[in-house]
PDB file of N, CA and C in Angstrom:
ATOM      1  N   MET A  35      80.054  87.255 101.640  1.00 46.00           N
ATOM      2  CA  MET A  35      78.822  87.653 100.980  1.00 46.00           C
ATOM      3  C   MET A  35      78.469  86.606  99.937  1.00 46.00           C
ATOM      4  N   ASN A  36      77.231  86.199  99.913  1.00 57.00           N
ATOM      5  CA  ASN A  36      76.802  85.136  99.006  1.00 57.00           C
ATOM      6  C   ASN A  36      76.362  85.658  97.643  1.00 57.00           C
ATOM      7  N   GLY A  37      76.532  86.943  97.388  1.00 66.00           N
ATOM      8  CA  GLY A  37      76.154  87.498  96.099  1.00 66.00           C
ATOM      9  C   GLY A  37      74.706  87.931  96.025  1.00 66.00           C
ATOM     10  N   LYS A  38      73.951  87.677  97.081  1.00 67.00           N
ATOM     11  CA  LYS A  38      72.531  88.041  97.085  1.00 67.00           C
ATOM     12  C   LYS A  38      72.340  89.297  97.919  1.00 67.00           C
ATOM     13  N   HIS A  39      71.582  90.214  97.376  1.00 62.00           N
ATOM     14  CA  HIS A  39      71.251  91.433  98.103  1.00 62.00           C
ATOM     15  C   HIS A  39      69.741  91.569  98.072  1.00 62.00           C
ATOM     16  N   ALA A  40      69.133  91.504  99.215  1.00 63.00           N
ATOM     17  CA  ALA A  40      67.673  91.564  99.279  1.00 63.00           C
ATOM     18  C   ALA A  40      67.224  92.932  99.776  1.00 63.00           C
ATOM     19  N   TYR A  41      66.202  93.440  99.156  1.00 57.00           N
ATOM     20  CA  TYR A  41      65.587  94.693  99.566  1.00 57.00           C
ATOM     21  C   TYR A  41      64.169  94.404 100.034  1.00 57.00           C
ATOM     22  N   SER A  42      63.712  95.170 100.978  1.00 56.00           N
ATOM     23  CA  SER A  42      62.324  95.065 101.398  1.00 56.00           C
ATOM     24  C   SER A  42      61.488  95.995 100.526  1.00 56.00           C
ATOM     25  N   ALA A  43      60.550  95.427  99.820  1.00 53.00           N
ATOM     26  CA  ALA A  43      59.692  96.220  98.944  1.00 53.00           C
ATOM     27  C   ALA A  43      58.833  97.195  99.743  1.00 53.00           C
ATOM     28  N   PHE A  44      58.685  96.948 101.031  1.00 58.00           N
ATOM     29  CA  PHE A  44      57.869  97.819 101.869  1.00 58.00           C
ATOM     30  C   PHE A  44      58.641  99.042 102.348  1.00 58.00           C
ATOM     31  N   VAL A  45      59.945  98.991 102.257  1.00 62.00           N
ATOM     32  CA  VAL A  45      60.777 100.078 102.747  1.00 62.00           C
ATOM     33  C   VAL A  45      61.186 101.021 101.619  1.00 62.00           C
ATOM     34  N   GLU A  46      61.532 100.466 100.480  1.00 73.00           N
ATOM     35  CA  GLU A  46      62.021 101.277  99.376  1.00 73.00           C
ATOM     36  C   GLU A  46      61.133 101.113  98.145  1.00 73.00           C
ATOM     37  N   THR A  47      60.983 102.168  97.404  1.00 83.00           N
ATOM     38  CA  THR A  47      60.224 102.093  96.162  1.00 83.00           C
ATOM     39  C   THR A  47      61.077 101.418  95.095  1.00 83.00           C
ATOM     40  N   GLN A  48      60.432 100.955  94.058  1.00 83.00           N
ATOM     41  CA  GLN A  48      61.153 100.332  92.943  1.00 83.00           C
ATOM     42  C   GLN A  48      62.157 101.312  92.339  1.00 83.00           C
ATOM     43  N   ASP A  49      61.780 102.572  92.245  1.00 87.00           N
ATOM     44  CA  ASP A  49      62.679 103.583  91.687  1.00 87.00           C
ATOM     45  C   ASP A  49      63.924 103.760  92.545  1.00 87.00           C
ATOM     46  N   THR A  50      63.744 103.748  93.857  1.00 88.00           N
ATOM     47  CA  THR A  50      64.879 103.886  94.766  1.00 88.00           C
ATOM     48  C   THR A  50      65.786 102.668  94.678  1.00 88.00           C
ATOM     49  N   ILE A  51      65.191 101.498  94.626  1.00 88.00           N
ATOM     50  CA  ILE A  51      65.973 100.266  94.497  1.00 88.00           C
ATOM     51  C   ILE A  51      66.768 100.298  93.201  1.00 88.00           C
ATOM     52  N   LEU A  52      66.126 100.679  92.114  1.00 91.00           N
ATOM     53  CA  LEU A  52      66.796 100.734  90.816  1.00 91.00           C
ATOM     54  C   LEU A  52      67.914 101.772  90.818  1.00 91.00           C
ATOM     55  N   GLU A  53      67.686 102.899  91.447  1.00 92.00           N
ATOM     56  CA  GLU A  53      68.717 103.936  91.541  1.00 92.00           C
ATOM     57  C   GLU A  53      69.931 103.425  92.319  1.00 92.00           C
ATOM     58  N   ASN A  54      69.688 102.759  93.450  1.00 92.00           N
ATOM     59  CA  ASN A  54      70.781 102.196  94.244  1.00 92.00           C
ATOM     60  C   ASN A  54      71.508 101.093  93.483  1.00 92.00           C
ATOM     61  N   LEU A  55      70.751 100.273  92.779  1.00 94.00           N
ATOM     62  CA  LEU A  55      71.345  99.206  91.974  1.00 94.00           C
ATOM     63  C   LEU A  55      72.270  99.804  90.917  1.00 94.00           C
ATOM     64  N   ARG A  56      71.788 100.815  90.216  1.00 95.00           N
ATOM     65  CA  ARG A  56      72.597 101.442  89.161  1.00 95.00           C
ATOM     66  C   ARG A  56      73.866 102.078  89.725  1.00 95.00           C
ATOM     67  N   THR A  57      73.752 102.709  90.879  1.00 96.00           N
ATOM     68  CA  THR A  57      74.919 103.339  91.495  1.00 96.00           C
ATOM     69  C   THR A  57      75.982 102.298  91.823  1.00 96.00           C
ATOM     70  N   THR A  58      75.566 101.213  92.456  1.00 96.00           N
ATOM     71  CA  THR A  58      76.508 100.147  92.800  1.00 96.00           C
ATOM     72  C   THR A  58      77.054  99.485  91.548  1.00 96.00           C
ATOM     73  N   ARG A  59      76.176  99.190  90.606  1.00 97.00           N
ATOM     74  CA  ARG A  59      76.581  98.566  89.349  1.00 97.00           C
ATOM     75  C   ARG A  59      77.592  99.429  88.605  1.00 97.00           C
ATOM     76  N   ASN A  60      77.330 100.717  88.521  1.00 98.00           N
ATOM     77  CA  ASN A  60      78.230 101.621  87.809  1.00 98.00           C
ATOM     78  C   ASN A  60      79.603 101.695  88.466  1.00 98.00           C
ATOM     79  N   THR A  61      79.620 101.648  89.786  1.00 98.00           N
ATOM     80  CA  THR A  61      80.898 101.630  90.500  1.00 98.00           C
ATOM     81  C   THR A  61      81.674 100.364  90.171  1.00 98.00           C
ATOM     82  N   LEU A  62      80.996  99.227  90.172  1.00 98.00           N
ATOM     83  CA  LEU A  62      81.661  97.959  89.846  1.00 98.00           C
ATOM     84  C   LEU A  62      82.154  97.947  88.401  1.00 98.00           C
ATOM     85  N   LEU A  63      81.388  98.518  87.494  1.00 98.00           N
ATOM     86  CA  LEU A  63      81.825  98.605  86.095  1.00 98.00           C
ATOM     87  C   LEU A  63      83.052  99.505  85.966  1.00 98.00           C
ATOM     88  N   THR A  64      83.018 100.652  86.620  1.00 98.00           N
ATOM     89  CA  THR A  64      84.156 101.571  86.570  1.00 98.00           C
ATOM     90  C   THR A  64      85.404 100.922  87.156  1.00 98.00           C
ATOM     91  N   ASP A  65      85.234 100.224  88.270  1.00 98.00           N
ATOM     92  CA  ASP A  65      86.370  99.559  88.917  1.00 98.00           C
ATOM     93  C   ASP A  65      86.970  98.447  88.068  1.00 98.00           C
ATOM     94  N   SER A  66      86.203  97.930  87.121  1.00 98.00           N
ATOM     95  CA  SER A  66      86.709  96.836  86.286  1.00 98.00           C
ATOM     96  C   SER A  66      86.984  97.266  84.846  1.00 98.00           C
ATOM     97  N   ASP A  67      86.905  98.556  84.566  1.00 98.00           N
ATOM     98  CA  ASP A  67      87.194  99.048  83.212  1.00 98.00           C
ATOM     99  C   ASP A  67      88.565  98.598  82.716  1.00 98.00           C
ATOM    100  N   TRP A  68      89.543  98.611  83.600  1.00 98.00           N
ATOM    101  CA  TRP A  68      90.917  98.279  83.218  1.00 98.00           C
ATOM    102  C   TRP A  68      91.032  96.880  82.613  1.00 98.00           C
ATOM    103  N   THR A  69      90.108  95.993  82.958  1.00 98.00           N
ATOM    104  CA  THR A  69      90.204  94.606  82.475  1.00 98.00           C
ATOM    105  C   THR A  69      89.977  94.496  80.978  1.00 98.00           C
ATOM    106  N   GLN A  70      89.370  95.514  80.380  1.00 97.00           N
ATOM    107  CA  GLN A  70      89.038  95.455  78.960  1.00 97.00           C
ATOM    108  C   GLN A  70      89.971  96.297  78.092  1.00 97.00           C
ATOM    109  N   LEU A  71      90.951  96.925  78.704  1.00 97.00           N
ATOM    110  CA  LEU A  71      91.910  97.719  77.943  1.00 97.00           C
ATOM    111  C   LEU A  71      92.824  96.813  77.128  1.00 97.00           C
ATOM    112  N   GLU A  72      93.222  97.300  75.989  1.00 95.00           N
ATOM    113  CA  GLU A  72      94.075  96.512  75.101  1.00 95.00           C
ATOM    114  C   GLU A  72      95.390  96.116  75.772  1.00 95.00           C
ATOM    115  N   ASP A  73      95.944  97.004  76.595  1.00 96.00           N
ATOM    116  CA  ASP A  73      97.228  96.710  77.237  1.00 96.00           C
ATOM    117  C   ASP A  73      97.072  96.112  78.639  1.00 96.00           C
ATOM    118  N   SER A  74      95.889  95.606  78.940  1.00 96.00           N
ATOM    119  CA  SER A  74      95.662  94.942  80.222  1.00 96.00           C
ATOM    120  C   SER A  74      96.561  93.707  80.320  1.00 96.00           C
ATOM    121  N   PRO A  75      97.108  93.439  81.512  1.00 97.00           N
ATOM    122  CA  PRO A  75      97.988  92.277  81.678  1.00 97.00           C
ATOM    123  C   PRO A  75      97.247  90.937  81.701  1.00 97.00           C
ATOM    124  N   LEU A  76      95.933  90.966  81.581  1.00 98.00           N
ATOM    125  CA  LEU A  76      95.148  89.733  81.648  1.00 98.00           C
ATOM    126  C   LEU A  76      95.243  88.938  80.348  1.00 98.00           C
ATOM    127  N   SER A  77      95.126  87.622  80.489  1.00 97.00           N
ATOM    128  CA  SER A  77      95.063  86.755  79.309  1.00 97.00           C
ATOM    129  C   SER A  77      93.724  86.980  78.612  1.00 97.00           C
ATOM    130  N   GLU A  78      93.620  86.526  77.380  1.00 97.00           N
ATOM    131  CA  GLU A  78      92.358  86.668  76.646  1.00 97.00           C
ATOM    132  C   GLU A  78      91.233  85.922  77.359  1.00 97.00           C
ATOM    133  N   GLU A  79      91.569  84.780  77.949  1.00 98.00           N
ATOM    134  CA  GLU A  79      90.571  84.003  78.699  1.00 98.00           C
ATOM    135  C   GLU A  79      90.029  84.810  79.880  1.00 98.00           C
ATOM    136  N   LYS A  80      90.929  85.448  80.621  1.00 98.00           N
ATOM    137  CA  LYS A  80      90.514  86.259  81.770  1.00 98.00           C
ATOM    138  C   LYS A  80      89.735  87.495  81.324  1.00 98.00           C
ATOM    139  N   LYS A  81      90.157  88.096  80.217  1.00 98.00           N
ATOM    140  CA  LYS A  81      89.420  89.250  79.695  1.00 98.00           C
ATOM    141  C   LYS A  81      87.986  88.851  79.348  1.00 98.00           C
ATOM    142  N   THR A  82      87.835  87.665  78.795  1.00 98.00           N
ATOM    143  CA  THR A  82      86.499  87.172  78.452  1.00 98.00           C
ATOM    144  C   THR A  82      85.670  86.946  79.708  1.00 98.00           C
ATOM    145  N   GLU A  83      86.289  86.398  80.759  1.00 98.00           N
ATOM    146  CA  GLU A  83      85.578  86.207  82.028  1.00 98.00           C
ATOM    147  C   GLU A  83      85.088  87.548  82.569  1.00 98.00           C
ATOM    148  N   TRP A  84      85.952  88.542  82.533  1.00 99.00           N
ATOM    149  CA  TRP A  84      85.585  89.873  83.006  1.00 99.00           C
ATOM    150  C   TRP A  84      84.526  90.499  82.111  1.00 99.00           C
ATOM    151  N   LYS A  85      84.641  90.290  80.820  1.00 98.00           N
ATOM    152  CA  LYS A  85      83.649  90.823  79.881  1.00 98.00           C
ATOM    153  C   LYS A  85      82.270  90.253  80.195  1.00 98.00           C
ATOM    154  N   ASN A  86      82.202  88.945  80.456  1.00 99.00           N
ATOM    155  CA  ASN A  86      80.936  88.289  80.800  1.00 99.00           C
ATOM    156  C   ASN A  86      80.386  88.802  82.133  1.00 99.00           C
ATOM    157  N   TYR A  87      81.278  88.979  83.104  1.00 99.00           N
ATOM    158  CA  TYR A  87      80.886  89.525  84.407  1.00 99.00           C
ATOM    159  C   TYR A  87      80.278  90.918  84.239  1.00 99.00           C
ATOM    160  N   ARG A  88      80.947  91.739  83.444  1.00 98.00           N
ATOM    161  CA  ARG A  88      80.480  93.101  83.216  1.00 98.00           C
ATOM    162  C   ARG A  88      79.121  93.112  82.509  1.00 98.00           C
ATOM    163  N   GLN A  89      78.898  92.187  81.598  1.00 98.00           N
ATOM    164  CA  GLN A  89      77.601  92.106  80.924  1.00 98.00           C
ATOM    165  C   GLN A  89      76.510  91.705  81.910  1.00 98.00           C
ATOM    166  N   LYS A  90      76.836  90.785  82.812  1.00 97.00           N
ATOM    167  CA  LYS A  90      75.859  90.389  83.836  1.00 97.00           C
ATOM    168  C   LYS A  90      75.494  91.578  84.724  1.00 97.00           C
ATOM    169  N   LEU A  91      76.477  92.429  85.010  1.00 98.00           N
ATOM    170  CA  LEU A  91      76.186  93.639  85.784  1.00 98.00           C
ATOM    171  C   LEU A  91      75.220  94.542  85.021  1.00 98.00           C
ATOM    172  N   ARG A  92      75.474  94.705  83.736  1.00 97.00           N
ATOM    173  CA  ARG A  92      74.593  95.559  82.920  1.00 97.00           C
ATOM    174  C   ARG A  92      73.172  94.989  82.851  1.00 97.00           C
ATOM    175  N   ASP A  93      73.073  93.673  82.831  1.00 95.00           N
ATOM    176  CA  ASP A  93      71.769  93.015  82.716  1.00 95.00           C
ATOM    177  C   ASP A  93      70.924  93.136  83.987  1.00 95.00           C
ATOM    178  N   LEU A  94      71.542  93.497  85.103  1.00 94.00           N
ATOM    179  CA  LEU A  94      70.798  93.591  86.364  1.00 94.00           C
ATOM    180  C   LEU A  94      69.633  94.570  86.287  1.00 94.00           C
ATOM    181  N   THR A  95      69.760  95.610  85.501  1.00 90.00           N
ATOM    182  CA  THR A  95      68.686  96.604  85.430  1.00 90.00           C
ATOM    183  C   THR A  95      67.495  96.116  84.616  1.00 90.00           C
ATOM    184  N   ASN A  96      67.611  94.940  84.011  1.00 90.00           N
ATOM    185  CA  ASN A  96      66.508  94.360  83.238  1.00 90.00           C
ATOM    186  C   ASN A  96      65.682  93.365  84.047  1.00 90.00           C
ATOM    187  N   LEU A  97      65.964  93.231  85.333  1.00 85.00           N
ATOM    188  CA  LEU A  97      65.258  92.269  86.172  1.00 85.00           C
ATOM    189  C   LEU A  97      63.806  92.674  86.374  1.00 85.00           C
ATOM    190  N   ASP A  98      62.939  91.681  86.429  1.00 84.00           N
ATOM    191  CA  ASP A  98      61.526  91.937  86.712  1.00 84.00           C
ATOM    192  C   ASP A  98      61.282  92.136  88.207  1.00 84.00           C
ATOM    193  N   ASP A  99      62.035  91.394  89.031  1.00 83.00           N
ATOM    194  CA  ASP A  99      61.863  91.445  90.481  1.00 83.00           C
ATOM    195  C   ASP A  99      63.100  92.076  91.109  1.00 83.00           C
ATOM    196  N   LEU A 100      62.985  93.310  91.518  1.00 81.00           N
ATOM    197  CA  LEU A 100      64.120  94.016  92.111  1.00 81.00           C
ATOM    198  C   LEU A 100      64.226  93.813  93.616  1.00 81.00           C
ATOM    199  N   THR A 101      63.341  93.007  94.188  1.00 78.00           N
ATOM    200  CA  THR A 101      63.399  92.780  95.631  1.00 78.00           C
ATOM    201  C   THR A 101      64.404  91.705  96.004  1.00 78.00           C
ATOM    202  N   SER A 102      64.895  90.956  95.043  1.00 83.00           N
ATOM    203  CA  SER A 102      65.882  89.909  95.315  1.00 83.00           C
ATOM    204  C   SER A 102      66.909  89.914  94.182  1.00 83.00           C
ATOM    205  N   ILE A 103      67.994  90.634  94.403  1.00 89.00           N
ATOM    206  CA  ILE A 103      69.011  90.823  93.373  1.00 89.00           C
ATOM    207  C   ILE A 103      70.196  89.911  93.652  1.00 89.00           C
ATOM    208  N   PHE A 104      70.590  89.140  92.652  1.00 91.00           N
ATOM    209  CA  PHE A 104      71.760  88.280  92.761  1.00 91.00           C
ATOM    210  C   PHE A 104      72.898  88.921  91.984  1.00 91.00           C
ATOM    211  N   TRP A 105      73.889  89.422  92.709  1.00 95.00           N
ATOM    212  CA  TRP A 105      75.037  90.062  92.071  1.00 95.00           C
ATOM    213  C   TRP A 105      75.975  88.999  91.530  1.00 95.00           C
ATOM    214  N   PRO A 106      76.483  89.195  90.313  1.00 97.00           N
ATOM    215  CA  PRO A 106      77.443  88.230  89.769  1.00 97.00           C
ATOM    216  C   PRO A 106      78.749  88.278  90.566  1.00 97.00           C
ATOM    217  N   THR A 107      79.460  87.175  90.552  1.00 97.00           N
ATOM    218  CA  THR A 107      80.728  87.075  91.266  1.00 97.00           C
ATOM    219  C   THR A 107      81.862  87.544  90.368  1.00 97.00           C
ATOM    220  N   GLN A 108      82.706  88.411  90.914  1.00 97.00           N
ATOM    221  CA  GLN A 108      83.866  88.892  90.155  1.00 97.00           C
ATOM    222  C   GLN A 108      84.809  87.742  89.847  1.00 97.00           C
ATOM    223  N   PRO A 109      85.361  87.722  88.642  1.00 96.00           N
ATOM    224  CA  PRO A 109      86.387  86.715  88.339  1.00 96.00           C
ATOM    225  C   PRO A 109      87.593  86.916  89.259  1.00 96.00           C
ATOM    226  N   SER A 110      88.296  85.850  89.514  1.00 90.00           N
ATOM    227  CA  SER A 110      89.469  85.964  90.393  1.00 90.00           C
ATOM    228  C   SER A 110      90.716  86.250  89.596  1.00 90.00           C
TER     229      SER A 110
END
């Protein structure tokens, strides 16, 4: 997957696209919650990478054009 998810504006309404985006985004945030815990085994550098990734996920709902969404890549 190249990180791009395209929706057809003719098939789904903006509200439906936003609802689906939030559902997927929230799942990805929940799945990565552990990366920000104090006792996480990650280094501070990796925690920062995950923190930035998570912020990019949150920022997705601020997009002007929801017909072409670029999902951020999870840190390795």
